[in-house]
Each structure stands twice: as C-alpha cells, then as structure tokens.
Coordinates of C-alpha atoms in Angstrom, one line a residue:
Chain A
M1 CA 4.4 -41.8 12.3
G2 CA 3.3 -39.2 10.4
L3 CA 0.8 -36.9 9.6
S4 CA -3.0 -39.0 9.6
V5 CA -6.4 -36.7 8.7
K6 CA -9.1 -39.3 9.4
N7 CA -12.9 -38.8 8.3
V8 CA -12.4 -34.7 8.8
K9 CA -15.3 -32.3 7.9
R10 CA -15.8 -29.0 8.2
V11 CA -18.8 -27.0 8.4
F12 CA -19.0 -23.5 8.0
S13 CA -21.9 -21.9 9.0
I14 CA -23.5 -18.5 6.7
N15 CA -26.2 -16.7 7.2
Q16 CA -27.6 -19.6 9.3
N17 CA -26.9 -21.9 6.5
D18 CA -24.9 -25.0 6.8
L19 CA -21.6 -25.1 4.3
E20 CA -20.0 -28.3 3.8
V21 CA -16.5 -27.1 3.0
L22 CA -14.9 -30.6 3.9
K23 CA -16.3 -33.9 3.6
D24 CA -15.0 -37.2 4.8
I25 CA -11.1 -36.3 4.2
N26 CA -8.5 -39.0 5.1
L27 CA -5.0 -38.6 4.2
E28 CA -2.5 -40.7 5.5
I29 CA 1.1 -38.9 4.8
R30 CA 4.4 -40.7 5.6
D31 CA 7.6 -38.7 7.3
G32 CA 9.3 -36.9 4.3
E33 CA 6.9 -37.4 1.7
I34 CA 5.7 -34.1 -0.6
I35 CA 2.0 -34.2 -1.3
S36 CA 0.5 -31.7 -3.5
I37 CA -3.6 -30.8 -3.3
V38 CA -4.6 -29.4 -6.0
G39 CA -8.3 -28.0 -6.7
G40 CA -9.5 -25.3 -7.9
S41 CA -11.3 -22.2 -6.3
G42 CA -13.4 -23.5 -3.1
C43 CA -12.5 -26.5 -3.2
G44 CA -11.4 -26.8 0.5
K45 CA -7.9 -26.9 0.0
S46 CA -6.9 -24.1 2.2
T47 CA -9.3 -24.8 4.8
L48 CA -7.8 -28.6 5.1
L49 CA -4.2 -26.7 5.3
K50 CA -5.9 -24.5 7.9
L51 CA -7.1 -27.1 9.9
I52 CA -3.4 -29.1 9.9
A53 CA -1.7 -26.1 10.8
G54 CA -4.5 -26.5 14.0
L55 CA -5.3 -22.7 12.9
D56 CA -9.0 -23.8 12.8
R57 CA -10.7 -26.8 14.3
P58 CA -12.3 -29.7 12.5
T59 CA -16.1 -30.2 12.6
G60 CA -15.7 -33.8 12.9
G61 CA -12.8 -36.2 12.5
E62 CA -9.4 -35.7 13.5
I63 CA -6.0 -35.1 12.6
R64 CA -2.9 -36.5 14.1
L65 CA 0.8 -35.4 14.3
D66 CA 2.7 -38.8 15.6
D67 CA -0.6 -39.9 17.0
K68 CA -1.5 -36.6 18.5
P69 CA -4.3 -34.8 18.1
I70 CA -3.6 -31.2 16.5
V71 CA -5.9 -29.1 18.5
K72 CA -3.8 -25.5 18.3
P73 CA -0.9 -23.9 16.2
D74 CA 2.4 -26.1 16.7
P75 CA 5.3 -24.0 15.4
Q76 CA 8.0 -26.3 16.8
N77 CA 6.7 -29.1 14.7
I78 CA 4.5 -27.2 12.3
G79 CA 6.0 -24.4 9.9
M80 CA 3.2 -22.4 6.9
I81 CA 4.1 -20.5 4.0
F82 CA 1.3 -18.0 2.6
Q83 CA 0.8 -17.0 -0.4
E84 CA 1.6 -13.8 0.1
A85 CA 4.9 -13.1 1.6
R86 CA 3.4 -11.4 5.1
L87 CA 6.1 -9.7 5.9
F88 CA 6.4 -7.0 9.0
P89 CA 6.6 -3.9 6.4
W90 CA 8.6 -2.0 9.8
S91 CA 10.7 -4.8 9.9
T92 CA 14.1 -5.9 8.8
V93 CA 14.6 -9.8 6.4
E94 CA 16.3 -10.8 9.9
K95 CA 13.5 -9.1 11.7
N96 CA 11.1 -10.9 9.8
I97 CA 12.8 -14.6 9.6
E98 CA 13.6 -14.3 14.0
F99 CA 10.0 -13.4 14.4
G100 CA 9.3 -16.5 13.6
M101 CA 11.7 -18.4 16.2
T102 CA 10.5 -20.3 19.5
D103 CA 12.8 -22.0 20.4
K104 CA 15.1 -20.0 23.7
L105 CA 18.1 -19.7 22.6
S106 CA 20.9 -16.9 23.8
K107 CA 21.2 -13.9 21.6
E108 CA 24.2 -15.0 19.6
E109 CA 22.4 -18.6 18.6
K110 CA 19.6 -16.7 17.6
A111 CA 21.4 -14.9 15.5
E112 CA 23.4 -18.1 14.4
R113 CA 20.2 -19.8 13.1
V114 CA 19.3 -16.5 11.3
K115 CA 21.9 -15.9 9.8
E116 CA 22.1 -19.7 8.9
H117 CA 18.5 -19.8 7.3
I118 CA 19.6 -16.8 5.0
E119 CA 22.0 -18.3 3.5
L120 CA 19.6 -21.5 2.6
V121 CA 17.5 -19.0 0.8
G122 CA 20.3 -17.1 -0.5
L123 CA 19.6 -13.8 0.3
T124 CA 23.0 -13.1 1.9
G125 CA 23.8 -8.8 2.0
F126 CA 20.4 -8.5 2.6
E127 CA 20.1 -8.9 6.1
K128 CA 19.3 -5.3 7.4
A129 CA 16.8 -4.6 4.1
L130 CA 13.2 -3.6 4.4
P131 CA 10.4 -5.7 2.7
A132 CA 9.7 -2.8 0.9
Q133 CA 13.3 -3.1 -0.4
L134 CA 12.8 -6.2 -2.6
S135 CA 11.1 -8.2 -5.1
G136 CA 8.1 -10.3 -4.6
G137 CA 10.4 -13.6 -5.2
M138 CA 13.1 -12.2 -2.3
K139 CA 9.7 -12.0 -0.3
Q140 CA 8.7 -15.4 -0.7
R141 CA 12.3 -16.4 -0.3
V142 CA 12.1 -14.3 3.3
S143 CA 9.0 -16.1 4.0
I144 CA 10.7 -19.2 3.4
A145 CA 13.4 -18.8 5.9
R146 CA 11.2 -17.7 8.4
G147 CA 8.4 -20.8 7.9
L148 CA 11.7 -22.7 8.4
I149 CA 13.2 -20.9 10.8
N150 CA 12.0 -23.5 13.8
R151 CA 13.3 -26.6 12.0
P152 CA 9.9 -28.3 11.7
R153 CA 8.9 -31.5 10.7
L154 CA 6.3 -30.4 8.6
L155 CA 6.0 -27.7 6.2
L156 CA 2.7 -26.3 5.0
L157 CA 3.1 -24.2 1.9
D158 CA -0.5 -22.3 1.0
E159 CA -0.5 -21.8 -3.2
P160 CA 3.2 -20.1 -2.1
F161 CA 4.3 -19.1 -5.8
G162 CA 0.7 -18.4 -7.1
A163 CA 1.9 -14.7 -6.7
L164 CA 4.9 -15.3 -8.8
D165 CA 5.6 -14.4 -12.7
A166 CA 7.1 -18.1 -13.9
F167 CA 10.4 -17.7 -13.9
T168 CA 10.8 -16.8 -10.4
K169 CA 8.1 -19.6 -9.5
M170 CA 10.2 -22.0 -11.2
N171 CA 13.1 -21.3 -9.4
L172 CA 11.7 -21.1 -6.0
Q173 CA 10.3 -24.6 -6.5
Q174 CA 13.4 -25.4 -7.7
E175 CA 14.7 -23.8 -4.2
V176 CA 12.2 -25.7 -1.8
L177 CA 13.2 -29.3 -3.5
R178 CA 16.4 -28.7 -2.6
I179 CA 15.8 -27.5 0.9
W180 CA 13.8 -30.5 1.1
E181 CA 16.6 -32.4 0.3
R182 CA 18.8 -31.2 2.7
E183 CA 16.2 -31.0 5.5
H184 CA 13.8 -34.0 4.4
M185 CA 10.4 -32.6 6.1
T186 CA 7.4 -33.4 5.4
L187 CA 5.8 -31.0 2.9
I188 CA 2.4 -30.4 1.7
L189 CA 1.5 -27.9 -0.6
V190 CA -1.6 -26.6 -1.8
T191 CA -1.6 -24.7 -5.3
H192 CA -3.9 -24.8 -8.6
D193 CA -0.7 -24.4 -10.7
I194 CA -1.4 -28.5 -11.6
D195 CA 2.5 -28.4 -13.3
E196 CA 3.6 -27.2 -9.6
A197 CA 1.7 -30.5 -8.2
I198 CA 3.2 -32.6 -10.6
Y199 CA 6.8 -30.9 -10.1
L200 CA 7.2 -31.2 -6.5
G201 CA 4.3 -33.7 -5.1
D202 CA 5.5 -37.6 -4.5
R203 CA 1.6 -37.6 -4.6
V204 CA -1.1 -35.6 -5.9
V205 CA -4.0 -35.4 -4.3
V206 CA -6.9 -33.7 -6.7
M207 CA -9.5 -32.4 -4.9
S208 CA -13.0 -31.2 -5.8
P209 CA -15.8 -28.6 -4.6
K210 CA -19.6 -28.6 -3.0
P211 CA -18.8 -30.4 -1.0
G212 CA -14.5 -30.3 -0.6
V213 CA -13.7 -34.4 -1.1
V214 CA -10.7 -35.8 -2.2
K215 CA -11.4 -37.1 -5.7
K216 CA -8.6 -38.6 -6.7
I217 CA -4.9 -39.3 -5.0
F218 CA -2.4 -39.7 -7.9
S219 CA 1.0 -41.9 -7.0
V220 CA 4.1 -40.0 -9.1
E221 CA 6.3 -42.1 -10.5
L222 CA 9.2 -39.9 -11.2
S223 CA 12.9 -39.7 -10.5
R224 CA 13.5 -36.2 -8.4
E225 CA 15.5 -35.0 -11.5
R226 CA 11.7 -34.2 -13.1
D227 CA 11.7 -32.9 -16.4
R228 CA 8.9 -30.4 -17.2
T229 CA 9.0 -31.0 -20.7
S230 CA 9.4 -35.2 -20.9
A231 CA 6.7 -37.5 -22.6
D232 CA 6.3 -39.1 -19.0
F233 CA 5.7 -35.6 -17.7
A234 CA 2.8 -34.7 -19.6
A235 CA 1.1 -37.8 -18.9
Y236 CA 1.1 -37.1 -15.9
R237 CA -0.7 -33.8 -16.6
R238 CA -2.6 -34.9 -18.8
K239 CA -4.2 -37.8 -16.3
V240 CA -4.6 -34.9 -13.6
F241 CA -6.6 -32.7 -16.5
D242 CA -8.7 -35.5 -17.1
E243 CA -9.9 -34.7 -13.2
F244 CA -10.7 -31.0 -13.8
F245 CA -11.5 -30.7 -17.3
E246 CA -13.7 -33.5 -19.6
R247 CA -11.1 -34.2 -22.7
K248 CA -13.1 -33.6 -26.2
E249 CA -12.3 -36.7 -28.4
V250 CA -11.0 -35.6 -31.7
D251 CA -12.9 -38.5 -33.7
T252 CA -10.5 -39.5 -36.7
D253 CA -13.1 -41.0 -38.9
Y254 CA -13.4 -37.6 -40.5
S255 CA -10.0 -36.4 -40.0
I256 CA -7.8 -36.2 -42.9
Chain B
M1 CA 16.8 3.5 -9.9
S2 CA 17.9 7.5 -9.7
T3 CA 21.3 8.9 -9.5
K4 CA 21.8 11.8 -6.7
K5 CA 22.4 14.1 -9.5
E6 CA 18.7 12.9 -11.1
N7 CA 17.0 13.2 -7.5
A8 CA 18.8 16.6 -7.0
L9 CA 17.6 18.1 -10.5
V10 CA 13.9 16.9 -9.7
R11 CA 14.3 18.5 -6.4
A12 CA 15.5 21.9 -8.0
Q13 CA 12.3 21.3 -10.8
T14 CA 10.3 21.3 -7.6
I15 CA 11.4 24.4 -6.2
V16 CA 11.9 26.3 -9.2
G17 CA 8.0 25.1 -10.0
A18 CA 6.5 25.8 -6.7
A19 CA 7.8 29.4 -6.1
I20 CA 6.5 30.8 -9.7
I21 CA 3.5 31.7 -8.3
P22 CA 4.3 33.4 -5.2
V23 CA 7.2 34.9 -6.7
F24 CA 4.4 36.5 -9.4
V25 CA 1.9 37.6 -6.8
I26 CA 4.6 39.4 -5.0
G27 CA 6.0 41.4 -7.9
Y28 CA 3.1 41.9 -9.0
W29 CA 2.2 43.7 -5.4
V30 CA 5.9 45.6 -5.2
V31 CA 5.3 46.7 -9.1
C32 CA 1.3 48.3 -8.0
S33 CA 2.9 49.5 -5.3
K34 CA 5.4 51.2 -6.7
K35 CA 3.2 52.6 -9.7
G36 CA 0.8 53.8 -6.1
I37 CA -2.0 51.8 -7.7
L38 CA -2.5 50.6 -4.1
N39 CA -4.7 51.6 -1.4
T40 CA -2.3 51.3 1.4
T41 CA -5.5 52.2 3.5
I42 CA -6.3 48.8 3.0
L43 CA -3.3 46.7 1.5
T44 CA 0.1 47.5 3.0
S45 CA 3.0 48.0 0.9
P46 CA 5.6 45.6 0.6
E47 CA 8.2 48.6 1.8
Q48 CA 5.9 49.7 5.3
L49 CA 5.5 45.5 5.7
V50 CA 9.1 45.1 5.8
A51 CA 9.9 48.4 8.0
R52 CA 7.2 47.2 10.3
F53 CA 8.5 43.4 10.3
L54 CA 11.9 45.0 11.5
K55 CA 10.9 46.9 14.3
M56 CA 9.0 44.2 15.7
F57 CA 12.0 42.3 14.9
S58 CA 14.5 44.4 16.6
D59 CA 12.2 45.4 19.3
G60 CA 11.0 41.9 20.5
S61 CA 7.1 42.5 20.4
L62 CA 6.9 40.1 17.1
W63 CA 8.7 37.1 19.1
K64 CA 6.7 37.9 22.4
N65 CA 3.4 37.3 20.4
I66 CA 4.9 34.8 18.3
F67 CA 6.1 33.1 21.6
S68 CA 2.9 32.8 23.6
S69 CA 1.5 31.8 20.1
T70 CA 3.3 28.7 20.1
R71 CA 3.1 28.2 24.1
R72 CA -0.3 28.3 24.0
V73 CA -0.6 25.1 20.8
L74 CA 2.0 23.4 22.4
E75 CA 0.3 23.1 25.6
G76 CA -3.3 23.0 24.2
F77 CA -1.8 20.3 21.3
T78 CA -0.2 18.1 24.1
I79 CA -3.3 17.9 26.0
G80 CA -5.7 17.0 23.3
A81 CA -3.1 15.1 21.5
F82 CA -2.9 13.4 24.6
L83 CA -6.6 12.1 25.4
G84 CA -6.9 11.5 21.6
L85 CA -4.2 9.1 21.6
V86 CA -5.4 7.3 25.0
I87 CA -9.3 7.5 24.5
G88 CA -8.3 6.4 20.6
S89 CA -6.6 3.4 22.0
L90 CA -9.0 2.4 24.7
V91 CA -11.7 2.8 21.8
G92 CA -9.6 0.9 19.0
L93 CA -8.6 -2.0 21.2
F94 CA -11.7 -2.7 23.6
K95 CA -14.9 -3.1 21.6
P96 CA -17.3 -2.5 24.5
I97 CA -15.5 1.5 24.7
R98 CA -15.9 1.5 21.4
I99 CA -19.5 0.4 21.9
L100 CA -19.9 2.8 24.8
L101 CA -18.5 6.0 23.3
S102 CA -19.8 5.1 19.4
A103 CA -22.8 7.8 20.0
V104 CA -21.3 10.7 22.5
I105 CA -18.4 10.4 19.6
S106 CA -21.0 11.2 16.9
I107 CA -23.1 13.5 18.5
L108 CA -20.1 15.6 19.3
R109 CA -17.7 15.4 16.8
P110 CA -19.1 17.6 13.7
I111 CA -19.0 20.8 16.6
P112 CA -16.2 23.1 15.1
P113 CA -14.5 23.8 18.3
I114 CA -14.6 27.7 17.3
S115 CA -18.2 27.6 18.0
M116 CA -17.8 26.7 21.6
I117 CA -14.9 29.8 22.4
P118 CA -18.4 31.6 23.6
F119 CA -19.6 28.5 25.5
F120 CA -15.9 28.1 27.3
I121 CA -15.0 32.0 28.4
L122 CA -18.3 31.5 30.0
W123 CA -17.3 28.1 31.9
L124 CA -13.6 28.9 32.5
G125 CA -13.1 33.0 32.4
I126 CA -10.8 34.5 30.1
G127 CA -8.0 33.6 30.8
E128 CA -5.7 30.7 29.4
E129 CA -7.5 27.8 30.2
S130 CA -10.6 29.0 27.9
K131 CA -7.6 29.4 24.8
L132 CA -6.3 25.6 26.1
T133 CA -9.4 24.1 25.9
I134 CA -10.2 25.1 22.5
I135 CA -6.7 24.3 21.4
A136 CA -7.3 21.0 23.2
I137 CA -10.4 20.3 21.2
G138 CA -9.2 21.9 17.8
S139 CA -6.4 19.0 18.0
F140 CA -8.5 16.3 20.2
W141 CA -10.4 15.2 16.9
S142 CA -8.0 14.2 14.3
V143 CA -5.6 12.4 17.1
L144 CA -8.9 10.7 18.3
L145 CA -10.3 9.5 15.2
N146 CA -7.0 8.7 13.6
T147 CA -5.6 6.6 16.5
I148 CA -8.9 4.7 16.2
Q149 CA -9.1 4.1 12.2
G150 CA -4.8 2.9 12.7
F151 CA -6.0 0.3 15.4
Q152 CA -8.3 -1.0 12.5
D153 CA -5.6 -1.0 9.8
T154 CA -4.1 -4.4 11.4
D155 CA -4.0 -6.8 8.8
P156 CA -5.7 -10.0 9.7
N157 CA -2.5 -11.9 7.8
L158 CA -0.4 -10.7 10.1
V159 CA -1.6 -11.6 12.9
E160 CA -2.3 -15.6 11.5
V161 CA 1.2 -15.4 10.8
A162 CA 1.5 -14.9 15.0
D163 CA -1.0 -17.5 15.6
V164 CA 1.1 -20.0 13.5
F165 CA 3.8 -19.3 15.3
G166 CA 1.7 -19.7 18.9
K167 CA 2.7 -16.0 19.5
S168 CA 0.8 -14.6 22.7
K169 CA -1.8 -11.6 22.7
A170 CA 0.9 -9.3 24.1
V171 CA 3.6 -10.0 21.1
I172 CA 0.8 -9.9 18.7
L173 CA -0.5 -6.5 20.3
F174 CA 3.3 -4.9 21.1
K175 CA 4.8 -6.3 17.1
I176 CA 2.3 -6.4 14.9
V177 CA -0.9 -3.5 16.0
L178 CA 0.6 -1.0 17.4
P179 CA 3.4 -0.7 14.7
S180 CA 0.6 -1.0 12.4
A181 CA -1.3 2.0 14.1
I182 CA 1.3 4.3 14.2
P183 CA 1.2 5.5 10.2
S184 CA -2.4 6.6 11.0
V185 CA -1.5 8.0 14.3
F186 CA 1.3 10.3 12.8
T187 CA -1.3 11.6 10.3
G188 CA -3.6 12.6 12.9
L189 CA -1.0 14.1 14.8
R190 CA 0.1 16.5 12.0
L191 CA -3.9 17.3 11.2
G192 CA -3.9 17.6 15.3
M193 CA -1.3 20.6 14.8
S194 CA -2.1 22.0 12.0
H195 CA -6.0 22.4 13.7
A196 CA -4.3 23.5 16.9
W197 CA -2.4 26.5 15.6
T198 CA -5.6 27.4 13.4
A199 CA -7.8 27.2 17.0
V200 CA -5.2 29.2 18.5
V201 CA -5.0 32.6 16.5
T202 CA -9.2 31.7 16.3
A203 CA -9.2 32.1 20.3
E204 CA -7.1 35.1 20.6
M205 CA -8.7 37.0 18.3
I206 CA -11.8 36.7 20.8
A207 CA -10.1 37.4 23.3
A208 CA -6.3 37.6 24.3
S209 CA -3.5 40.0 25.0
S210 CA -0.9 38.7 23.5
G211 CA 0.0 36.1 20.3
V212 CA -0.4 35.9 17.0
G213 CA -4.2 36.3 17.4
Y214 CA -4.2 39.2 19.4
M215 CA -1.6 41.0 16.5
I216 CA -4.1 41.1 14.1
Q217 CA -7.1 41.3 16.2
Y218 CA -5.5 44.6 17.5
A219 CA -4.3 45.8 14.1
R220 CA -7.7 45.7 12.8
E221 CA -9.2 48.0 15.3
L222 CA -6.1 50.2 15.2
S223 CA -6.9 49.8 11.2
Q224 CA -3.0 49.3 10.9
P225 CA -2.9 47.6 7.8
D226 CA 0.7 46.9 8.3
L227 CA 0.9 44.5 11.4
L228 CA -2.7 43.0 10.1
L229 CA -0.7 41.4 7.0
L230 CA 2.5 40.6 9.1
G231 CA 0.5 38.3 11.9
I232 CA -1.3 36.7 8.7
V233 CA 1.8 36.3 7.1
C234 CA 3.8 34.9 10.7
I235 CA 0.7 32.6 10.9
G236 CA 1.5 30.7 7.5
I237 CA 5.0 30.8 8.2
I238 CA 4.6 28.8 11.2
G239 CA 2.5 26.5 10.1
L240 CA 4.8 25.8 7.4
I241 CA 7.7 25.4 9.9
I242 CA 5.5 23.5 12.1
D243 CA 4.5 21.0 9.4
T244 CA 7.6 20.8 8.1
V245 CA 8.4 19.8 11.7
V246 CA 6.2 17.4 11.9
M247 CA 6.4 15.7 8.4
F248 CA 10.6 15.1 8.9
I249 CA 9.9 13.5 12.6
Q250 CA 6.7 11.3 10.6
K251 CA 9.4 10.6 7.8
K252 CA 11.8 9.5 10.4
V253 CA 9.4 7.0 13.1
V254 CA 6.6 5.8 10.2
Y255 CA 10.6 4.7 8.1
W256 CA 8.5 2.2 6.2
R257 CA 6.5 4.0 4.3
T258 CA 7.1 7.2 2.0
I259 CA 4.2 9.9 3.2
E260 CA 1.0 9.2 1.9

C-alpha cells in the first residue's frame, strides 16, 4: 500500500524540441510518511507533484496509489496546497474552504465540517472574512483547511511556505506537523528550503535538473521533536547541502 | 487601520480640495459680471443663468428635456449593453467565435459612432430609432471590449485548484470564470454609460425636438447664451450623477475590490 512512483518520465515538447523534465523517477512512499523533495529550479519537482496530483500524465512509467494508477485528480484521496494560497477573492473564508468539499453532505454536515477545519487551522472568528482582509500566513491557513476538507490520505504541498516570512513559515510548519500527528495522512512536500525539508521530512529526496532525476534519498533519523539548532540537525543540513554545493575544504597547513 | 474620525477628516479634505477650482472659477465669473467686464451676448451672467434655471424649473420645460434625454440614454444603453454583454461573453468563451469576429471587430471599432449619425438618419429616418441606434453603438463597444477582456482575466491558478478538486466545467464557469469577469464588465458598463450620454447629446443636436442636446442647439439658433450654458451645465451634472450611481452599484457588486 501507499504511493508508488515507477520509472516515471515526463517529456515536454517546446518548439519541436523534446525537453526531458523527469527521467527514471522511482519512489516508494509508505502510508503516513512525510517526504520532502528538494531541488533547485528546473529539477522537475513541481512537475512530479502535478503528476501525482493527476493534473498531468507521465510520458512513461506509472504512478499508483494503493495499487490503482492515478490518471486524473482524485479529490477524495489526494489534497493539494500551492505556494500561493489561490483563494477566490470574492468568497469568504468559509466559502473558500467549502469549495474543496466533494462529499455529498447535507447543509448542516457541510457547515459542521467547515467549522471543524476552520478550528483546525486556528481561524475561528474569521469565517466571514474575505481573503483581502487576511495576512499571507492566514490565507495559507485557509488554503490548508481547503486542502484537508475531504480528509485526503495524501496531501501534496507545492512550496507551500515559500512566499511567507521566516516566522510565519516556522509557525505553519509546526501547524502542519500538529495536523499530521492528528490525521496521519501521507505528506509530500516540495520545497527549495533545506531546513524545511529536514524539519518536516521522514525522508528527504534530493533532485537534480537536466534531466530531472532523483540524486539521493536521505532518511532523517531524528525524533519528531526536531530542534533546528541541534548538532544532529546541522549534520543533516550539511549532508543535504553537500549534494548541491561542493564544499571548499580549508587547507589546515596554512592556518595558524 | 485608520479610525472613523481620521476617515472623516480625509474625506473632508478631499471635498474641500476638489471644490477649490470650481469655486474660484465661479467666483471670478461672478466678479467679472458684476464689474460689467463680461460680454453677455457671448457668456451669460450668473444671475441670468439662475433666472433661466428657475423659470425652466418651474414651468417644467427643463425636466421635459432632461427626461427625454435620460429615457433615450437608458433605452439605447440597455440595447447596447445587452448586445455587448452577449457578444462579449460568446467571444470571450468560445474561440471559434473569437476568430470569426476578430476582423469585424477590429474594422468597426475605431469608427466614432457620431460619424454614423447621417448614415443612420438616412437609413432609419429622423425619429427615435436613429438616435437610439447611435446611443446603443456608443455604449456597445466599451461593454463588448471590457467583457471580452473580463473573460481573459480568469486566473489559471484558480482553475487548477478546481481541477485538483475534480470540479466540472460548469462549476469552473460559474464559480471562477464569471466572478473573475465581473470587475472588467463593470468597468465596461461604466464607460458605456458615459459614452451613451455623450452620444445622446450629439444625436439630439443634429436631429431632435426635445432633449438637452436639442436645448443647446435651439439656444444657439436663437442666440440665448443663458439657455446654452444651462444645457452644458445640465450635461455635466447629469453625467456626474449617473457615474456616481454606477460607481455605487459597482462597489456593491464588486465588493472584493476597491475601484480601479
């Protein structure tokens, strides 16, 4: 069970030139696991997420959720959160969250579930607010509530905190962890923030571009109460860092 | 966040600031007429204007003219705006229609409706039809073009959200595409209304027996500068009232946006 990505390949045709965006991607993701995917721009990490979401089809290979191939969006099982909150500016917080709902429920049940999710993301009191009246962090909370409204088993996060300031970002990372501890859905987080990847991920998948391939997968053997400032954390950070930048060794012979 | 008191202060400053130039111009005009500098056969004195206004106000002739112009504007605008909305929606939503009409729109759009007045008089006679047609055309273009623009304002990111949630084309149309188009459509309606008002005055100056445009034309022929100026002032004030009303409605309908 879980999510299985097998030999996935995605080629885009741009002006009659074939551009290989993803090549031989293989990932086995267990239920309830948190996977961080890091990589620079153009490594195909967002394309991979779109394929998993069913918004796009692979040129080759296959993606299966519980052994069923993903061929189109499956809102019952898969939720998605984007970098921008992508809220409807004309709809209230409540209505924006309700938009995601696919279950056929009565009006009362719908309202109850919306209320529950507003509480979950800590926006009680802002039910009737319009997006323009919210801060960036609050908008992203609405978007998280909308992504969770169908209680998906798999939640995809496409650089969800990339546009937020550092403190709001850390706040929301904790919030997502808190929600994950309650619901235990599978999380796949695409990010370019190495700290974020290590802080949240059970495993960190490092991708590299041209063509987009999985370069390395790290298991983060740290307890869930992760301390960003600890030595262990720093060690992981260094390991992931080294995948991106060659380290310049300081020549000790010449130091005092 | 500013308090209510601060808001009121800002509003007061705006009103006072906006009034400075009109008050100065009117004051200068009053002074000139008192000192006898004014050539009253060309430009009427304030007293004459007010007297004329009171007279026409009480005998109802002013209202009669304003009423017939307003009725024409509303009728012509309704026709023009309706056609603009329908055709604009079709062009905005369906690519084949967009291709089919693109040349026609590009050729007809730059023609000022006023230049077509003689043509429509020839075609439709001197009655109401030719005037309504001109007014309808006057409002049609801005509604059409802004409606088309509105349908192109849909944020593809929002459509992607709907796709992730497996929503149907109908849901995307009604919950995303149409609301996205509304602000631009309203801009079109507002411009259309002001063009309709311009068109009615012009049409009435050329061929009519009532209306504000007729009033001005009549005043010119009888060289009555007070009536002439009264007509011009009326046009300005009615235009202002109409724009204020439309803007008020726009603020209510497009509540999620401050006016651009």
